[in-house]
Amino acid sequence: MSRIASSYVRSQLRGISARVWYYGLPRCLFRSFSASVPENSTGQRSNIPSLEQEIGINMKSALLDTGILKAGLTAYYHPGINLKKVHYYSIKLYESLEQETGQAVGFHQPGSIRIASTPSRVDELKYQMTRTHWHPTPQFLITPEKVQELFPLLNMDKVLAGLYNPGDGHIDPYSLTMALAAGARMYGAEIYYPAPVTGLRPTQDGKWDVETSQGTIRANRIVNATGFWAREVGKLIGFEHPLIPVHHQYVVTATVPAVKALKTELPVIRDLEGSYYLRQERDGLLFGPYEKQEKMKLQESWVTDGVPPGFGKELFESDLDRIMEHVEAAMDMVPALKDADIINIVSGPITYTPDLLPMVGPHQGVRNYWVAVGFGYGIIHAGGMGKFLSDWIMNGEPSYDLIEVDPNRYGKWTTTKYTAAKARESYGFNNIVGYPKEERFAGRPTTRVSGIYEMLKSSASMGFHAGWEQPHWFYKPGDETGYQPSFRRTNWFEPVGRECQLVMEKVGVIDLTPFGKFLIKGADSKRLLDRLLANVLPKVGSTNISHMLTPRGRVYSEVTVTQLSDGEFLLVTGSGSELHDLRWIEQKAIDGAYNVEIKNVTDEMGVLGVAGPNARLVLQKLTTEDLSDSTFKFLHCRPLTLAGIPVTAIRISYTGELGWELYHRRQDTATLYRTIMEAGQDAGIDNFGTYAMSSLRLEKGFRAWGAEMNCDTNPLEAGLDYFIKLNKPTDFIGKQALLDIKAKGLRRKLAYLTLQTDNIDPEGNETVWYNGKVVGNTTSGAYSYTTKQSIAFAYIPTELNNIGQTVDVELLGHNYRATVTQEPLILTEPTRTRAKKKADGK
C-alpha cells in the first residue's frame, strides 16, 4: 500500500499524461465521408464526388472523436443478442486491418477471462453460455485449474469458474484510427481536418447544409458521430440527446517482475466482484475500475454549459481515493500488484446514455439525420457499428435487428436529471450480476405514469417500459414482496400463477397505457397504409393485426390497426416500438408524397385491458350498449360511454381470453379504473400484470414482436401466414421479397415447444441442441400455469419441425428435453366460442 500511495503523490506533483484515444469510423463509412473544401461562387461545395455525397459525417474535429480514453479492450463477449455480431465483426476487421492497409494497429489477442467468485456468478456464466452457443463467438466455461493455467498470477482462493474468450484482447486506439483512415483513403474517401461544424440547415428536399468554419457542405444525410460533443450538435437542430460524460479512470504500473518473467502475454481478466478489468501493459499491468454510483463522477457541467471550447487531449484530475476499494480488490486477486509502482493514473470522459447502450440509426422527427453516439465501449463497437450503419444507409434497411440501440427508444420524458441518474447507475452497476428480467430503479418514475400508478405502486412490482411504469405482478398478503432477481423461479412465480388463474376463470384488469398509439387520417391514409401493411385494411369499426415489412421481407413492426371512421385509423404498437414505428411511417409518407396527417397520441391516451370470462358481465353493468357476442364481435371496435366516461372499445385481448381494450383520455384513467373495479366485485375482479399476460399469450401461441419476429425474421418462417395477404393487389413493401422467399422454400421455421424442467423456465435466446449439435435458438418462453409445464417458441430447421420431434433446450448449463407440440396449448376464447356454437348447432 505504501508504494502505491507514494507513487500517487509523486504522480500528482509531476502531472499525469496518457495516450488519448482518437475514435475513428470504419472504412465502410469513411468512403462516404465529406468535409470542408473550398466553396464555389454559390456558396456550395463544387467538387464532391457523388459517392461522397451519400453521407456527410458531422464531426467536431472532422475525423477524430478526441478526448475519449480507453484501455483499448476488444471483447467478443456481450450479454445482448445481436450486439455480439457487432463485437465479432470489429475483431475480425481489426485482425485483417494491418495486412489490408499496411498500417500497424498494435492488436494483441491473448484472450480474456471473466472471473466468477460466487455461486451467483457461476450461474451468470452458465446463463451467458446458454445464450452464446448459437452464435459463432468462441467462448468457453472453464474450471479454476484452467483459469490458473492461463493467468498464473491469480490468487485462486475465490475463483470458482471463468468465462474464457480466446480471441479477446486489446488494441492501440491511436494506431487503429490511423489504419482506418488509411483504409478509408484506399477506398476513395477524402478526409479533412479540422472542420468544426457551426450550423446544420435542412433543405426542402431532405438534404442538409453542413456549415463549417471553412465552408458549407451539401449532404444527402448527416451522421452525428461526435462523441461528447453530440449533445451540442444535436442542439443545432433542436434535439436534446440523453448523453452525459462519465469520469473513467485507469491505472498503469511500472514493470512488475512476475509479469516480466512470463513467456506469454497474460489474458485480460475481468474481476466481476471487484468490478475492474486488468491486462498486461508491456511488462507491467493496467487496470480500470468501475466505481460505485455513489462515488463515481459525472461531468455535468458539459451538459449544462457545453464542452469547453478547444477541448481535445486534456484529461481530468485523477482521484485515487475514489477507486481504492477496487485497487485493494485487484491486489487481493493479483498479489503481484502490491509491489507495483504506479506510473500513470488516467482520468478522462466516456459518454454514457441512460442505459449504457449507444444510440445508432436514423432519428425520428427529422429527415435524414442519423446518430452514432453514446459509445461506452467505443473501440469494440467501432468496426461493427460502422458496418451496420453503412449497410443500413446503402441498402435502406438494417442488416440485422438492433432495436436495443435505436436512438428512438428515448423521448421527451428523458430529462437531463433522469439521464444523470441513470448514467450514474449504469456505470456503478457495470459489473453487477446480469439476471433475467432485470429492473433498475434510478431516475424512476419519469413523467410517464398512468392515472392509476399512485393507486397501484404499493401493491405491485413495477416494470419500466419506454419511460412508463407498468405492473409486472401484484402482491397479496403472505407474498414475498419486492424485486428479488434470480436465474430460477423466484418470488413472482406463485403470484403470477394466481393472476393467470384469475384471467382464465374470472376477470382481470391490466394497465396497457404504455402502448404506442398513432392516429392517421387524410386523403391518402388508405393508400399509405395499404402500401405499408402486408394485411388488408380493416373495415370501418373493425380491427386487425398487421405487419410492416422491410424491402427484404423482414418484419419491421407489428401493429393493431382499427379504422375508426372512413379514412381515419388508430394504430397501436408495443411501448418499446413507439418512435421506432412512427419514424418508419413518417419516412414512407414523405417518400411517397402521401397527403396524410400522422399524430402520435401515446401520451394523450390511457388504455385499460379487461379480460376473462366475466369481462362482458362487468362492462355490461356500465353501459346500455349491447356487448353480446353477436352484437359486439371479436376484432370489432365501437365508441362507448362507460359510467359517463367516453371510451373507444376494441374487443381484443393479448391474453386470448374474452376481453376489451378501452382507449380513453389519460386524465380519465383513475375514474374509469375505479368504476370497473367496483362493478366487478361480485364477479371476482382483480389486477393482473405483464408477466401473467406473457404466460397467457404463449399458451395461446401468440407471437411477440422483438422475440418471434423482428428484422432478423420473415413472417413466413414466423408462422404469420394468416396475416400476410400475398394476393392483395397492392404492391406492399416487402411483397416481392416474400414471394421470392416462398418460392425458394424455408430453411427454418418457428416451433412450439413444451419442456419438463425443474425450478427454471426458458425466457428466450437459449440454445437448442439436437444430437449434440446446435440447431437453433428459443425466442421467448415461460411457465404454462394452465398445463403445468414450461413452454417456448424456437427457430429450428424445417426438417426438425414436426409434431412429436424432440430436441434439447439448454438452461443454465443443463440440456432439457423439449417436444415440438401442436399449437396452441390452449384455444383462444373466440375459437372456443365458435366451436361451442357449432356443436350446439347455432
PDB file of C-alpha atoms in Angstrom, residues 434-623:
ATOM      1  CA  GLY A 434     -26.913  -9.797 -15.001  1.00  0.00           C
ATOM      2  CA  TYR A 435     -30.155 -11.517 -14.045  1.00  0.00           C
ATOM      3  CA  PRO A 436     -33.115 -12.261 -16.308  1.00  0.00           C
ATOM      4  CA  LYS A 437     -35.992  -9.785 -16.046  1.00  0.00           C
ATOM      5  CA  GLU A 438     -33.592  -7.186 -14.672  1.00  0.00           C
ATOM      6  CA  GLU A 439     -35.008  -3.955 -13.278  1.00  0.00           C
ATOM      7  CA  ARG A 440     -33.074  -0.804 -12.397  1.00  0.00           C
ATOM      8  CA  PHE A 441     -34.751   1.912 -10.379  1.00  0.00           C
ATOM      9  CA  ALA A 442     -32.693   5.118 -10.581  1.00  0.00           C
ATOM     10  CA  GLY A 443     -34.489   8.098 -12.101  1.00  0.00           C
ATOM     11  CA  ARG A 444     -37.919   6.496 -11.770  1.00  0.00           C
ATOM     12  CA  PRO A 445     -40.682   7.317 -12.149  1.00  0.00           C
ATOM     13  CA  THR A 446     -40.488   9.701 -15.093  1.00  0.00           C
ATOM     14  CA  THR A 447     -43.370  11.900 -16.210  1.00  0.00           C
ATOM     15  CA  ARG A 448     -44.800   8.842 -17.962  1.00  0.00           C
ATOM     16  CA  VAL A 449     -47.105   7.437 -15.324  1.00  0.00           C
ATOM     17  CA  SER A 450     -50.684   6.428 -15.938  1.00  0.00           C
ATOM     18  CA  GLY A 451     -53.593   7.735 -13.920  1.00  0.00           C
ATOM     19  CA  ILE A 452     -53.551   4.649 -11.671  1.00  0.00           C
ATOM     20  CA  TYR A 453     -49.834   4.465 -10.923  1.00  0.00           C
ATOM     21  CA  GLU A 454     -50.235   6.025  -7.484  1.00  0.00           C
ATOM     22  CA  MET A 455     -53.046   3.584  -6.693  1.00  0.00           C
ATOM     23  CA  LEU A 456     -51.101   0.514  -7.760  1.00  0.00           C
ATOM     24  CA  LYS A 457     -47.465   1.201  -6.895  1.00  0.00           C
ATOM     25  CA  SER A 458     -47.661  -0.056  -3.301  1.00  0.00           C
ATOM     26  CA  SER A 459     -49.273  -3.358  -4.297  1.00  0.00           C
ATOM     27  CA  ALA A 460     -47.360  -4.141  -7.489  1.00  0.00           C
ATOM     28  CA  SER A 461     -43.856  -4.915  -8.673  1.00  0.00           C
ATOM     29  CA  MET A 462     -43.417  -2.268 -11.350  1.00  0.00           C
ATOM     30  CA  GLY A 463     -41.602  -2.669 -14.625  1.00  0.00           C
ATOM     31  CA  PHE A 464     -40.135   0.069 -16.793  1.00  0.00           C
ATOM     32  CA  HIS A 465     -41.207   0.304 -20.441  1.00  0.00           C
ATOM     33  CA  ALA A 466     -40.138   3.269 -22.602  1.00  0.00           C
ATOM     34  CA  GLY A 467     -40.366   5.622 -19.641  1.00  0.00           C
ATOM     35  CA  TRP A 468     -43.647   4.165 -18.354  1.00  0.00           C
ATOM     36  CA  GLU A 469     -44.263   2.389 -15.076  1.00  0.00           C
ATOM     37  CA  GLN A 470     -46.335  -0.746 -15.673  1.00  0.00           C
ATOM     38  CA  PRO A 471     -47.190  -3.520 -13.187  1.00  0.00           C
ATOM     39  CA  HIS A 472     -45.356  -6.811 -13.699  1.00  0.00           C
ATOM     40  CA  TRP A 473     -47.227  -8.643 -10.931  1.00  0.00           C
ATOM     41  CA  PHE A 474     -49.230  -7.898  -7.811  1.00  0.00           C
ATOM     42  CA  TYR A 475     -48.734  -8.661  -4.115  1.00  0.00           C
ATOM     43  CA  LYS A 476     -51.178 -10.356  -1.793  1.00  0.00           C
ATOM     44  CA  PRO A 477     -50.870 -10.874   1.984  1.00  0.00           C
ATOM     45  CA  GLY A 478     -48.278 -13.567   2.595  1.00  0.00           C
ATOM     46  CA  ASP A 479     -46.320 -12.939  -0.605  1.00  0.00           C
ATOM     47  CA  GLU A 480     -42.629 -12.106  -0.562  1.00  0.00           C
ATOM     48  CA  THR A 481     -42.681  -8.577  -1.928  1.00  0.00           C
ATOM     49  CA  GLY A 482     -40.089  -6.508  -3.724  1.00  0.00           C
ATOM     50  CA  TYR A 483     -37.619  -7.080  -6.510  1.00  0.00           C
ATOM     51  CA  GLN A 484     -35.838 -10.400  -5.940  1.00  0.00           C
ATOM     52  CA  PRO A 485     -33.962 -11.311  -9.136  1.00  0.00           C
ATOM     53  CA  SER A 486     -32.871 -14.875  -9.774  1.00  0.00           C
ATOM     54  CA  PHE A 487     -31.847 -17.248 -12.554  1.00  0.00           C
ATOM     55  CA  ARG A 488     -34.567 -19.570 -11.306  1.00  0.00           C
ATOM     56  CA  ARG A 489     -38.181 -19.176 -10.265  1.00  0.00           C
ATOM     57  CA  THR A 490     -38.398 -16.528  -7.605  1.00  0.00           C
ATOM     58  CA  ASN A 491     -40.934 -14.607  -5.528  1.00  0.00           C
ATOM     59  CA  TRP A 492     -43.131 -13.684  -8.506  1.00  0.00           C
ATOM     60  CA  PHE A 493     -43.731 -17.280  -9.626  1.00  0.00           C
ATOM     61  CA  GLU A 494     -46.750 -18.205  -7.459  1.00  0.00           C
ATOM     62  CA  PRO A 495     -48.448 -14.768  -7.671  1.00  0.00           C
ATOM     63  CA  VAL A 496     -48.237 -14.823 -11.478  1.00  0.00           C
ATOM     64  CA  GLY A 497     -49.925 -18.217 -11.468  1.00  0.00           C
ATOM     65  CA  ARG A 498     -52.676 -16.726  -9.346  1.00  0.00           C
ATOM     66  CA  GLU A 499     -53.160 -13.927 -11.873  1.00  0.00           C
ATOM     67  CA  CYS A 500     -53.279 -16.362 -14.802  1.00  0.00           C
ATOM     68  CA  GLN A 501     -55.991 -18.316 -12.995  1.00  0.00           C
ATOM     69  CA  LEU A 502     -57.872 -15.055 -12.397  1.00  0.00           C
ATOM     70  CA  VAL A 503     -57.991 -14.266 -16.120  1.00  0.00           C
ATOM     71  CA  MET A 504     -58.819 -17.840 -17.124  1.00  0.00           C
ATOM     72  CA  GLU A 505     -61.642 -18.235 -14.579  1.00  0.00           C
ATOM     73  CA  LYS A 506     -62.909 -14.787 -13.581  1.00  0.00           C
ATOM     74  CA  VAL A 507     -61.877 -11.332 -14.810  1.00  0.00           C
ATOM     75  CA  GLY A 508     -58.781  -9.178 -14.528  1.00  0.00           C
ATOM     76  CA  VAL A 509     -57.757  -5.602 -15.289  1.00  0.00           C
ATOM     77  CA  ILE A 510     -54.367  -4.607 -16.698  1.00  0.00           C
ATOM     78  CA  ASP A 511     -52.868  -1.175 -17.333  1.00  0.00           C
ATOM     79  CA  LEU A 512     -51.904  -1.021 -21.033  1.00  0.00           C
ATOM     80  CA  THR A 513     -51.313   2.723 -21.202  1.00  0.00           C
ATOM     81  CA  PRO A 514     -47.671   2.284 -22.384  1.00  0.00           C
ATOM     82  CA  PHE A 515     -48.861   1.099 -25.819  1.00  0.00           C
ATOM     83  CA  GLY A 516     -47.627   3.341 -28.646  1.00  0.00           C
ATOM     84  CA  LYS A 517     -50.682   4.932 -30.314  1.00  0.00           C
ATOM     85  CA  PHE A 518     -50.952   6.842 -33.607  1.00  0.00           C
ATOM     86  CA  LEU A 519     -53.871   8.454 -35.404  1.00  0.00           C
ATOM     87  CA  ILE A 520     -53.541   8.531 -39.194  1.00  0.00           C
ATOM     88  CA  LYS A 521     -56.030  10.253 -41.457  1.00  0.00           C
ATOM     89  CA  GLY A 522     -56.209  12.275 -44.664  1.00  0.00           C
ATOM     90  CA  ALA A 523     -56.942  11.880 -48.332  1.00  0.00           C
ATOM     91  CA  ASP A 524     -54.171   9.303 -48.824  1.00  0.00           C
ATOM     92  CA  SER A 525     -54.388   7.461 -45.498  1.00  0.00           C
ATOM     93  CA  LYS A 526     -55.743   4.266 -47.065  1.00  0.00           C
ATOM     94  CA  ARG A 527     -53.163   4.325 -49.862  1.00  0.00           C
ATOM     95  CA  LEU A 528     -50.312   4.837 -47.416  1.00  0.00           C
ATOM     96  CA  LEU A 529     -51.383   2.070 -45.044  1.00  0.00           C
ATOM     97  CA  ASP A 530     -52.157  -0.324 -47.874  1.00  0.00           C
ATOM     98  CA  ARG A 531     -48.584   0.207 -49.070  1.00  0.00           C
ATOM     99  CA  LEU A 532     -47.126  -0.153 -45.563  1.00  0.00           C
ATOM    100  CA  LEU A 533     -49.124  -3.141 -44.322  1.00  0.00           C
ATOM    101  CA  ALA A 534     -48.969  -6.738 -45.534  1.00  0.00           C
ATOM    102  CA  ASN A 535     -52.559  -7.346 -44.374  1.00  0.00           C
ATOM    103  CA  VAL A 536     -55.693  -5.896 -45.922  1.00  0.00           C
ATOM    104  CA  LEU A 537     -57.137  -2.795 -44.285  1.00  0.00           C
ATOM    105  CA  PRO A 538     -59.912  -3.401 -41.761  1.00  0.00           C
ATOM    106  CA  LYS A 539     -63.368  -2.051 -42.497  1.00  0.00           C
ATOM    107  CA  VAL A 540     -64.800   0.863 -40.531  1.00  0.00           C
ATOM    108  CA  GLY A 541     -65.476  -0.323 -36.992  1.00  0.00           C
ATOM    109  CA  SER A 542     -63.147  -3.300 -37.331  1.00  0.00           C
ATOM    110  CA  THR A 543     -59.631  -4.177 -36.181  1.00  0.00           C
ATOM    111  CA  ASN A 544     -56.913  -6.495 -37.398  1.00  0.00           C
ATOM    112  CA  ILE A 545     -53.316  -7.424 -36.740  1.00  0.00           C
ATOM    113  CA  SER A 546     -50.975  -6.164 -39.449  1.00  0.00           C
ATOM    114  CA  HIS A 547     -47.268  -6.173 -40.122  1.00  0.00           C
ATOM    115  CA  MET A 548     -44.972  -3.632 -41.701  1.00  0.00           C
ATOM    116  CA  LEU A 549     -42.179  -5.340 -43.617  1.00  0.00           C
ATOM    117  CA  THR A 550     -38.801  -4.222 -44.872  1.00  0.00           C
ATOM    118  CA  PRO A 551     -37.903  -4.412 -48.570  1.00  0.00           C
ATOM    119  CA  ARG A 552     -36.140  -7.735 -47.876  1.00  0.00           C
ATOM    120  CA  GLY A 553     -39.351  -9.107 -46.400  1.00  0.00           C
ATOM    121  CA  ARG A 554     -38.325  -8.906 -42.730  1.00  0.00           C
ATOM    122  CA  VAL A 555     -40.798  -7.956 -40.004  1.00  0.00           C
ATOM    123  CA  TYR A 556     -40.153  -4.308 -39.170  1.00  0.00           C
ATOM    124  CA  SER A 557     -43.192  -3.964 -36.933  1.00  0.00           C
ATOM    125  CA  GLU A 558     -46.454  -5.493 -35.779  1.00  0.00           C
ATOM    126  CA  VAL A 559     -49.396  -3.148 -35.196  1.00  0.00           C
ATOM    127  CA  THR A 560     -53.062  -3.399 -34.303  1.00  0.00           C
ATOM    128  CA  VAL A 561     -54.990  -1.406 -36.930  1.00  0.00           C
ATOM    129  CA  THR A 562     -58.507  -0.045 -36.389  1.00  0.00           C
ATOM    130  CA  GLN A 563     -60.473   2.030 -38.890  1.00  0.00           C
ATOM    131  CA  LEU A 564     -62.403   4.379 -36.609  1.00  0.00           C
ATOM    132  CA  SER A 565     -64.227   6.158 -39.409  1.00  0.00           C
ATOM    133  CA  ASP A 566     -63.790   6.333 -43.151  1.00  0.00           C
ATOM    134  CA  GLY A 567     -60.085   7.059 -43.719  1.00  0.00           C
ATOM    135  CA  GLU A 568     -59.257   7.574 -40.033  1.00  0.00           C
ATOM    136  CA  PHE A 569     -57.120   4.860 -38.443  1.00  0.00           C
ATOM    137  CA  LEU A 570     -55.802   4.093 -34.977  1.00  0.00           C
ATOM    138  CA  LEU A 571     -52.520   2.153 -34.999  1.00  0.00           C
ATOM    139  CA  VAL A 572     -51.305   0.578 -31.773  1.00  0.00           C
ATOM    140  CA  THR A 573     -47.839  -0.856 -31.196  1.00  0.00           C
ATOM    141  CA  GLY A 574     -45.758  -2.027 -28.254  1.00  0.00           C
ATOM    142  CA  SER A 575     -44.302   0.503 -25.849  1.00  0.00           C
ATOM    143  CA  GLY A 576     -40.726  -0.151 -26.953  1.00  0.00           C
ATOM    144  CA  SER A 577     -41.638   0.343 -30.609  1.00  0.00           C
ATOM    145  CA  GLU A 578     -43.381   3.710 -30.370  1.00  0.00           C
ATOM    146  CA  LEU A 579     -40.908   6.050 -32.080  1.00  0.00           C
ATOM    147  CA  HIS A 580     -39.261   3.171 -33.957  1.00  0.00           C
ATOM    148  CA  ASP A 581     -42.544   2.577 -35.799  1.00  0.00           C
ATOM    149  CA  LEU A 582     -43.519   6.237 -36.041  1.00  0.00           C
ATOM    150  CA  ARG A 583     -40.236   7.101 -37.768  1.00  0.00           C
ATOM    151  CA  TRP A 584     -40.821   4.376 -40.380  1.00  0.00           C
ATOM    152  CA  ILE A 585     -44.391   5.512 -41.072  1.00  0.00           C
ATOM    153  CA  GLU A 586     -43.389   9.172 -41.341  1.00  0.00           C
ATOM    154  CA  GLN A 587     -40.485   8.352 -43.635  1.00  0.00           C
ATOM    155  CA  LYS A 588     -42.635   6.313 -46.008  1.00  0.00           C
ATOM    156  CA  ALA A 589     -45.317   9.001 -46.020  1.00  0.00           C
ATOM    157  CA  ILE A 590     -42.725  11.591 -47.094  1.00  0.00           C
ATOM    158  CA  ASP A 591     -41.028   9.298 -49.596  1.00  0.00           C
ATOM    159  CA  GLY A 592     -44.337   8.615 -51.342  1.00  0.00           C
ATOM    160  CA  ALA A 593     -45.655  12.188 -51.032  1.00  0.00           C
ATOM    161  CA  TYR A 594     -48.839  10.920 -49.365  1.00  0.00           C
ATOM    162  CA  ASN A 595     -51.360  13.509 -48.216  1.00  0.00           C
ATOM    163  CA  VAL A 596     -51.841  12.323 -44.650  1.00  0.00           C
ATOM    164  CA  GLU A 597     -51.856  13.601 -41.087  1.00  0.00           C
ATOM    165  CA  ILE A 598     -49.932  11.448 -38.618  1.00  0.00           C
ATOM    166  CA  LYS A 599     -50.345  12.189 -34.929  1.00  0.00           C
ATOM    167  CA  ASN A 600     -48.644  10.460 -32.016  1.00  0.00           C
ATOM    168  CA  VAL A 601     -51.284  10.254 -29.263  1.00  0.00           C
ATOM    169  CA  THR A 602     -49.362   7.900 -26.962  1.00  0.00           C
ATOM    170  CA  ASP A 603     -49.183  10.372 -24.085  1.00  0.00           C
ATOM    171  CA  GLU A 604     -52.755  11.566 -24.533  1.00  0.00           C
ATOM    172  CA  MET A 605     -54.492   8.171 -24.373  1.00  0.00           C
ATOM    173  CA  GLY A 606     -54.789   5.820 -21.454  1.00  0.00           C
ATOM    174  CA  VAL A 607     -55.611   2.163 -22.035  1.00  0.00           C
ATOM    175  CA  LEU A 608     -57.136  -0.393 -19.681  1.00  0.00           C
ATOM    176  CA  GLY A 609     -57.495  -4.041 -20.619  1.00  0.00           C
ATOM    177  CA  VAL A 610     -60.342  -6.078 -19.144  1.00  0.00           C
ATOM    178  CA  ALA A 611     -60.071  -9.828 -19.770  1.00  0.00           C
ATOM    179  CA  GLY A 612     -61.606 -13.069 -18.582  1.00  0.00           C
ATOM    180  CA  PRO A 613     -64.903 -14.970 -18.867  1.00  0.00           C
ATOM    181  CA  ASN A 614     -66.651 -12.374 -16.691  1.00  0.00           C
ATOM    182  CA  ALA A 615     -65.382  -9.359 -18.662  1.00  0.00           C
ATOM    183  CA  ARG A 616     -68.658  -8.877 -20.551  1.00  0.00           C
ATOM    184  CA  LEU A 617     -70.674  -9.182 -17.343  1.00  0.00           C
ATOM    185  CA  VAL A 618     -68.671  -6.432 -15.662  1.00  0.00           C
ATOM    186  CA  LEU A 619     -68.629  -3.963 -18.563  1.00  0.00           C
ATOM    187  CA  GLN A 620     -72.292  -4.508 -19.396  1.00  0.00           C
ATOM    188  CA  LYS A 621     -73.166  -3.041 -15.982  1.00  0.00           C
ATOM    189  CA  LEU A 622     -71.613   0.259 -17.057  1.00  0.00           C
ATOM    190  CA  THR A 623     -73.256   0.803 -20.446  1.00  0.00           C
TER     191      THR A 623
END
